[in-house]
C-alpha cells in the first residue's frame, strides 16, 4: 500500500472517530430526563443562565433556611442548602430578594476575572474554610461561564429570584464554612451530604 493510500485511510479513520465523538457529545447534551434529579445543577444552569427572566425554577426547598445575608439597598440573600455532590462539588442554593425601592443589578457580585462573560452573576461568590485557611471559588466551564446563576439584572422591588453557585468541595472533615458574596456580609453555613 502506498503512503498516499495510507494517509487517506488514516484521514478517513480520524474523520470517523471525530464524527462518533461528536455524536456521543450531542447525545450527552440531549433533553432526555433519564434518571436526572429535578434539582440537578445542570438544570439550574440552563434555566438560570439563559435570560435571567421569569422562567427560572425556584431554588431547592425554598421553605428551608440555613442562613441569611442582608446587604445594602434592602437586598437579602436567603440560603436554602449547601449540598455536597457525589462528583466532589458543593452546590449552594438560595433566593435573592429585593426589599428596596430601586431596581437591583448584581453587577458587583461578579468576579474580577476578565474571562467570565456574564456581567450580572454570582461568579464572585466563594466558600471560605477559616480553619483550613482555604478559599473555594465558583467553578467555571470551558467557555468562561461560571457554574452559577447569571442574568441577575433588573430585579424589581419585592421581587425574588433563585440563585445557585457550584464550588469544588472541601475535604469531608469540613462541615462548617463561610459563604461570601461581594458587597454582602459573609454567613457561616453547614454543609450537608
CSV table of C-alpha atoms in Angstrom, one decimal:
chain,number,residue,atom,x,y,z
A,1,UNK,CA,0.0,0.0,0.0
A,2,UNK,CA,1.4,3.4,-0.9
A,3,UNK,CA,1.9,6.3,1.5
A,4,UNK,CA,-0.9,8.2,-0.3
A,5,UNK,CA,-3.4,5.4,0.3
A,6,UNK,CA,-2.2,5.0,3.9
A,7,UNK,CA,-2.7,8.8,4.5
A,8,UNK,CA,-6.2,8.7,3.0
A,9,UNK,CA,-7.1,5.7,5.2
A,10,UNK,CA,-5.8,7.5,8.4
A,11,UNK,CA,-7.8,10.6,7.5
A,12,UNK,CA,-10.9,8.5,7.0
A,13,UNK,CA,-10.4,6.8,10.3
A,14,UNK,CA,-9.8,10.1,12.1
A,15,UNK,CA,-12.9,11.6,10.5
A,16,UNK,CA,-15.0,8.6,11.5
A,17,UNK,CA,-13.7,8.8,15.1
A,18,UNK,CA,-14.4,12.5,15.2
A,19,UNK,CA,-17.9,12.0,13.9
A,20,UNK,CA,-18.5,9.3,16.5
A,21,UNK,CA,-17.2,11.6,19.3
A,22,UNK,CA,-19.4,14.4,18.2
A,23,UNK,CA,-22.4,12.2,18.1
A,24,UNK,CA,-21.7,11.0,21.6
A,25,UNK,CA,-21.3,14.6,22.8
A,26,UNK,CA,-24.5,15.7,21.2
A,27,UNK,CA,-26.3,12.6,22.7
A,28,UNK,CA,-25.0,13.5,26.1
A,29,UNK,CA,-26.4,17.0,25.8
A,30,UNK,CA,-29.9,15.7,24.9
A,31,UNK,CA,-33.0,16.7,26.6
A,32,UNK,CA,-34.0,13.3,27.9
A,33,UNK,CA,-34.9,13.2,31.6
A,34,UNK,CA,-33.4,9.8,32.2
A,35,UNK,CA,-32.5,9.4,35.9
A,36,UNK,CA,-31.7,13.1,36.4
A,37,UNK,CA,-32.7,14.7,39.7
A,38,UNK,CA,-35.1,17.6,39.4
A,39,UNK,CA,-32.7,19.9,41.3
A,40,UNK,CA,-29.6,18.9,39.3
A,41,UNK,CA,-27.1,21.8,38.9
A,42,UNK,CA,-27.2,21.3,35.1
A,43,UNK,CA,-30.9,22.0,35.1
A,44,UNK,CA,-30.4,25.2,37.2
A,45,UNK,CA,-27.6,26.3,34.9
A,46,UNK,CA,-29.7,26.0,31.8
A,47,UNK,CA,-32.7,27.9,33.3
A,48,UNK,CA,-30.7,30.4,35.3
A,49,UNK,CA,-28.2,31.4,32.6
A,50,UNK,CA,-30.4,31.9,29.6
A,51,UNK,CA,-32.2,35.1,30.1
A,52,UNK,CA,-32.3,35.9,33.8
A,53,UNK,CA,-36.1,36.3,33.4
A,54,UNK,CA,-39.2,34.9,35.0
A,55,UNK,CA,-39.0,31.3,33.8
A,56,UNK,CA,-36.4,30.2,36.3
A,57,UNK,CA,-37.2,27.4,38.6
A,58,UNK,CA,-37.3,28.0,42.4
A,59,UNK,CA,-34.3,27.3,44.5
A,60,UNK,CA,-34.1,23.9,46.1
A,61,UNK,CA,-36.5,23.6,49.0
A,62,UNK,CA,-37.1,27.3,49.5
A,63,UNK,CA,-39.0,26.6,52.7
A,64,UNK,CA,-35.7,25.7,54.4
A,65,UNK,CA,-33.3,28.4,55.6
A,66,UNK,CA,-29.7,27.7,56.6
A,67,UNK,CA,-28.5,31.3,56.6
A,68,UNK,CA,-29.3,34.8,55.5
A,69,UNK,CA,-27.3,37.8,54.3
A,70,UNK,CA,-28.6,41.4,54.4
A,71,UNK,CA,-26.9,43.8,52.2
A,72,UNK,CA,-27.2,47.4,51.1
A,73,UNK,CA,-30.3,48.7,49.4
A,74,UNK,CA,-32.6,46.2,51.0
A,75,UNK,CA,-31.1,43.2,49.2
A,76,UNK,CA,-31.5,39.9,51.1
A,77,UNK,CA,-30.0,36.5,50.2
A,78,UNK,CA,-31.7,33.6,51.9
A,79,UNK,CA,-29.6,30.4,51.8
A,80,UNK,CA,-31.6,27.2,51.5
A,81,UNK,CA,-29.0,24.5,51.1
A,82,UNK,CA,-25.3,23.8,50.7
A,83,UNK,CA,-25.0,20.2,49.5
A,84,UNK,CA,-22.0,18.0,48.6
A,85,UNK,CA,-22.5,16.2,45.4
A,86,UNK,CA,-21.1,12.8,44.6
A,87,UNK,CA,-18.8,14.3,42.0
A,88,UNK,CA,-16.8,16.3,44.5
A,89,UNK,CA,-18.7,19.6,44.3
A,90,UNK,CA,-20.7,21.7,46.7
A,91,UNK,CA,-23.9,23.4,45.3
A,92,UNK,CA,-25.2,26.4,47.3
A,93,UNK,CA,-28.9,27.2,46.6
A,94,UNK,CA,-30.5,30.4,47.7
A,95,UNK,CA,-33.1,33.1,46.9
A,96,UNK,CA,-32.2,36.8,46.4
A,97,UNK,CA,-35.0,39.3,47.3
A,98,UNK,CA,-35.1,43.0,46.6
A,99,UNK,CA,-36.7,44.6,49.7
A,100,UNK,CA,-35.5,48.0,48.5
A,101,UNK,CA,-37.2,50.7,46.4
A,102,UNK,CA,-35.0,50.6,43.3
A,103,UNK,CA,-34.1,48.0,40.7
A,104,UNK,CA,-31.2,45.8,41.6
A,105,UNK,CA,-28.4,44.6,39.3
A,106,UNK,CA,-25.9,42.1,40.7
A,107,UNK,CA,-23.0,43.5,38.7
A,108,UNK,CA,-20.9,43.9,41.9
A,109,UNK,CA,-21.4,40.2,42.7
A,110,UNK,CA,-19.3,39.1,39.7
A,111,UNK,CA,-15.7,38.1,39.9
A,112,UNK,CA,-12.9,40.4,38.8
A,113,UNK,CA,-11.8,37.9,36.1
A,114,UNK,CA,-11.9,39.2,32.5
A,115,UNK,CA,-12.7,35.7,31.1
A,116,UNK,CA,-16.0,35.4,32.9
A,117,UNK,CA,-18.6,36.6,30.4
A,118,UNK,CA,-21.7,37.3,32.5
A,119,UNK,CA,-21.9,40.9,33.8
A,120,UNK,CA,-24.6,40.2,36.4
A,121,UNK,CA,-24.0,36.9,38.2
A,122,UNK,CA,-22.7,35.4,41.5
A,123,UNK,CA,-19.4,34.4,39.9
A,124,UNK,CA,-17.6,36.4,42.7
A,125,UNK,CA,-19.1,34.2,45.4
A,126,UNK,CA,-16.8,32.0,47.5
A,127,UNK,CA,-16.7,29.4,50.3
A,128,UNK,CA,-14.1,30.1,53.0
A,129,UNK,CA,-12.7,27.4,55.3
A,130,UNK,CA,-11.2,29.6,58.0
A,131,UNK,CA,-9.7,26.6,60.0
A,132,UNK,CA,-8.1,25.1,56.8
A,133,UNK,CA,-7.2,28.6,55.6
A,134,UNK,CA,-8.6,27.9,52.1
A,135,UNK,CA,-11.0,29.8,49.8
A,136,UNK,CA,-13.1,27.9,47.2
A,137,UNK,CA,-14.1,29.9,44.1
A,138,UNK,CA,-17.1,29.3,41.9
A,139,UNK,CA,-16.4,26.7,39.2
A,140,UNK,CA,-16.1,27.8,35.5
A,141,UNK,CA,-16.8,25.8,32.3
A,142,UNK,CA,-14.6,25.8,29.3
A,143,UNK,CA,-16.4,28.7,27.7
A,144,UNK,CA,-15.6,31.0,30.7
A,145,UNK,CA,-19.1,30.8,32.2
A,146,UNK,CA,-19.5,30.3,35.9
A,147,UNK,CA,-21.4,27.4,37.2
A,148,UNK,CA,-23.7,29.8,38.9
A,149,UNK,CA,-26.8,31.9,38.3
A,150,UNK,CA,-26.3,34.6,35.7
A,151,UNK,CA,-28.6,37.3,34.3
A,152,UNK,CA,-29.2,38.8,37.8
A,153,UNK,CA,-30.3,42.2,36.5
A,154,UNK,CA,-33.4,44.3,36.7
A,155,UNK,CA,-34.6,42.7,39.9
A,156,UNK,CA,-37.6,44.8,40.8
A,157,UNK,CA,-38.6,45.9,44.3
A,158,UNK,CA,-40.3,43.0,46.2
A,159,UNK,CA,-39.2,40.5,43.5
A,160,UNK,CA,-37.3,37.3,44.4
A,161,UNK,CA,-35.2,35.1,42.1
A,162,UNK,CA,-33.5,31.8,42.8
A,163,UNK,CA,-29.7,31.6,42.6
A,164,UNK,CA,-27.1,28.9,42.9
A,165,UNK,CA,-23.3,28.6,42.8
A,166,UNK,CA,-21.2,25.4,42.5
A,167,UNK,CA,-17.8,25.1,44.1
A,168,UNK,CA,-15.1,22.4,44.5
A,169,UNK,CA,-15.9,20.5,47.7
A,170,UNK,CA,-13.7,21.0,50.7
A,171,UNK,CA,-12.5,17.8,52.5
A,172,UNK,CA,-15.2,15.7,54.1
A,173,UNK,CA,-13.9,16.8,57.5
A,174,UNK,CA,-15.0,20.4,56.8
A,175,UNK,CA,-18.6,20.7,58.0
A,176,UNK,CA,-18.9,24.5,58.7
A,177,UNK,CA,-17.8,27.0,56.1
A,178,UNK,CA,-18.4,30.7,55.4
A,179,UNK,CA,-20.3,31.7,52.3
A,180,UNK,CA,-19.4,35.1,50.8
A,181,UNK,CA,-20.8,37.3,48.0
A,182,UNK,CA,-19.1,40.7,47.3
A,183,UNK,CA,-20.8,43.7,48.9
A,184,UNK,CA,-22.7,41.3,51.3
A,185,UNK,CA,-21.7,40.2,54.9
A,186,UNK,CA,-20.5,36.6,55.0
A,187,UNK,CA,-22.6,33.9,56.7
A,188,UNK,CA,-21.5,30.7,58.3
A,189,UNK,CA,-23.3,27.6,56.9
A,190,UNK,CA,-23.2,23.9,57.5
A,191,UNK,CA,-22.5,21.6,54.5
A,192,UNK,CA,-24.8,18.6,54.0
A,193,UNK,CA,-24.1,15.4,52.3
